[in-house]
Coordinates of C-alpha atoms and ligand atoms in Angstrom, one line a residue:
M9 CA 58.0 -7.8 -89.1
Q10 CA 56.0 -5.2 -87.2
E11 CA 53.7 -5.6 -84.3
A12 CA 50.3 -3.9 -84.2
N13 CA 50.1 -1.0 -81.7
C14 CA 53.9 -0.9 -81.1
I15 CA 55.0 2.7 -81.1
F16 CA 58.7 1.9 -81.8
C17 CA 57.6 -0.3 -84.8
K18 CA 55.8 2.7 -86.2
I19 CA 58.8 5.1 -85.6
A20 CA 61.4 2.6 -86.8
N21 CA 59.6 2.0 -90.0
G22 CA 58.9 5.7 -90.6
E23 CA 55.1 5.7 -90.0
I24 CA 55.5 8.2 -87.2
P25 CA 58.1 11.0 -87.9
S26 CA 61.1 11.2 -85.6
K27 CA 64.4 13.1 -85.2
T28 CA 66.4 10.5 -87.1
L29 CA 70.2 10.5 -87.0
Y30 CA 70.8 7.4 -89.0
E31 CA 68.9 4.7 -90.9
D32 CA 69.8 1.6 -92.7
E33 CA 67.8 -1.5 -93.7
R34 CA 67.8 -3.0 -90.1
F35 CA 67.9 0.0 -87.8
R36 CA 66.8 3.6 -87.2
V37 CA 68.6 5.8 -84.7
I38 CA 66.5 8.6 -83.2
L39 CA 66.9 11.2 -80.5
D40 CA 65.3 10.1 -77.2
I41 CA 62.2 12.2 -76.4
S42 CA 63.2 12.6 -72.7
P43 CA 67.0 12.6 -73.0
A44 CA 69.3 11.8 -70.1
S45 CA 71.9 14.2 -71.6
K46 CA 72.5 16.3 -74.7
G47 CA 72.4 13.9 -77.7
H48 CA 70.9 10.9 -75.9
A49 CA 69.9 8.6 -78.8
I50 CA 68.2 5.2 -79.1
I51 CA 68.8 2.6 -81.8
L52 CA 65.6 0.9 -82.8
V53 CA 65.5 -2.4 -84.6
K54 CA 63.1 -2.4 -87.6
N55 CA 62.1 -6.0 -87.1
H56 CA 60.0 -6.1 -84.0
A57 CA 61.6 -8.0 -81.1
A58 CA 60.4 -7.2 -77.6
N59 CA 63.8 -7.8 -76.0
I60 CA 67.2 -9.5 -76.4
F61 CA 65.6 -12.9 -76.0
E62 CA 63.6 -12.4 -79.2
L63 CA 66.3 -10.6 -81.1
A64 CA 67.3 -12.0 -84.5
D65 CA 71.0 -13.1 -84.5
E66 CA 71.8 -10.8 -87.5
D67 CA 70.3 -7.8 -85.7
A68 CA 72.2 -8.7 -82.6
R69 CA 75.5 -8.9 -84.5
E70 CA 75.0 -5.6 -86.3
I71 CA 73.5 -3.4 -83.6
F72 CA 76.9 -2.8 -81.9
L73 CA 78.4 -1.6 -85.1
V74 CA 75.7 1.0 -85.3
A75 CA 76.3 1.9 -81.6
K76 CA 80.0 2.4 -82.5
K77 CA 79.2 4.6 -85.4
V78 CA 76.8 6.8 -83.4
A79 CA 79.1 7.0 -80.3
T80 CA 82.1 8.0 -82.5
A81 CA 80.0 10.7 -84.2
M82 CA 78.9 12.0 -80.9
E83 CA 82.4 12.1 -79.5
K84 CA 83.5 14.1 -82.5
V85 CA 80.6 16.5 -82.8
L86 CA 79.3 16.9 -79.3
Q87 CA 82.7 16.5 -77.7
C88 CA 81.3 14.5 -74.9
D89 CA 83.7 13.1 -72.4
G90 CA 82.3 9.6 -72.5
V91 CA 79.4 7.5 -73.6
N92 CA 77.2 4.9 -71.8
I93 CA 75.6 2.2 -73.9
L94 CA 72.6 0.7 -72.2
Q95 CA 70.0 -1.8 -73.2
N96 CA 67.2 -2.8 -70.8
N97 CA 65.2 -6.1 -71.0
G98 CA 62.1 -6.5 -68.8
E99 CA 60.3 -4.2 -66.6
V100 CA 62.5 -5.1 -63.6
A101 CA 65.5 -4.0 -65.6
G102 CA 64.0 -0.6 -66.4
Q103 CA 62.5 -1.4 -69.8
T104 CA 59.4 0.8 -70.5
V105 CA 59.0 0.3 -74.2
F106 CA 58.8 -3.3 -75.2
H107 CA 60.5 -3.1 -78.5
L108 CA 64.2 -3.6 -78.4
H109 CA 66.3 -0.5 -78.4
M110 CA 69.8 0.4 -77.3
H111 CA 70.5 3.7 -75.5
I112 CA 73.6 5.8 -76.5
I113 CA 74.0 8.3 -73.8
P114 CA 76.8 10.9 -74.2
R115 CA 78.4 11.8 -70.9
Y116 CA 79.8 15.2 -69.9
K117 CA 82.0 15.9 -66.9
G118 CA 79.7 17.0 -64.0
D119 CA 76.5 15.9 -65.7
S120 CA 73.5 14.6 -63.7
V121 CA 73.2 11.2 -65.3
N122 CA 73.1 8.4 -62.8
I123 CA 73.7 4.8 -63.9
S124 CA 74.7 2.9 -60.8
W125 CA 74.2 -0.2 -58.7
K126 CA 75.2 -1.2 -55.2
P127 CA 77.9 -3.8 -55.2
Q128 CA 76.7 -6.9 -53.3
D129 CA 78.7 -8.8 -50.8
E130 CA 80.5 -12.1 -51.6
N131 CA 77.5 -14.2 -50.4
S132 CA 75.7 -13.4 -53.6
V133 CA 78.5 -14.9 -55.7
L134 CA 77.1 -17.7 -58.0
A135 CA 77.3 -21.2 -56.7
E136 CA 79.8 -23.5 -58.6
E137 CA 76.9 -25.7 -59.8
L138 CA 75.1 -22.7 -61.3
I139 CA 78.3 -21.5 -63.0
E140 CA 78.6 -25.0 -64.5
E141 CA 74.9 -25.0 -65.6
I142 CA 75.3 -21.6 -67.3
K143 CA 78.3 -22.8 -69.1
Q144 CA 76.5 -25.9 -70.3
T145 CA 73.5 -23.9 -71.4
L146 CA 75.6 -21.4 -73.5
V147 CA 75.8 -22.9 -76.9
Ligands
5GP207 P1 63.6 2.0 -71.8 O1 63.2 2.5 -70.5 O2 62.5 1.1 -72.4 O3 64.9 1.4 -71.9 O4 63.7 3.3 -72.8 C1 62.6 3.8 -73.4 C2 63.1 5.2 -73.9 O5 62.3 5.6 -75.0 C3 63.0 6.3 -72.9 O6 64.3 6.8 -72.7 C4 62.0 7.2 -73.4 O7 62.3 8.6 -73.1 C5 62.0 6.9 -74.9 N1 60.8 7.1 -75.6 C6 59.5 6.7 -75.2 N2 58.6 7.0 -76.2 C7 59.3 7.7 -77.1 C8 58.8 8.3 -78.4 O8 57.6 8.3 -78.7 N3 59.8 9.0 -79.1 C9 61.1 9.0 -78.7 N4 61.9 9.6 -79.5 N5 61.5 8.4 -77.6 C10 60.6 7.8 -76.8
ZN208 ZN1 57.7 -3.0 -82.2

């Protein structure tokens, strides 16, 4: 299913042309328009889901297989030294396009890509009761 006015729906389903690296019935992999590094690609789901919370289970299961294929091809062809796989959900998490996608970012020694966070102190460790609650909620 597509959502009206969603640019990634239009790209994923071929209505807007893109630099496509791979396509199957569920996904289209394209080059990012503002790449973090040489070869930065994004995997788009064809069935619109705004984020991981809306993602169909079958798409969730399969997307990492596509990530593996793309990362493996990049390592071979671009001879990158590593790869980051990144998937943002929600504005606070850095999501700017609200159609689920997964970033495949080839990494090169000495590149300027910066994916980092500041480790928090132990006071922010989850309380036991919250750990229990999460465990109970995971089904
Ligand atoms: P987000 O910040 O939502 O995780 O990532 C959105 C990504 O989509 C960004 O890296 C941005 O450069 C890329 N992007 C946004 N619009 C377009 C577009 O029209 N075409 C392509 N190829 N990439 C896009
Ligand atoms: Zn969409």
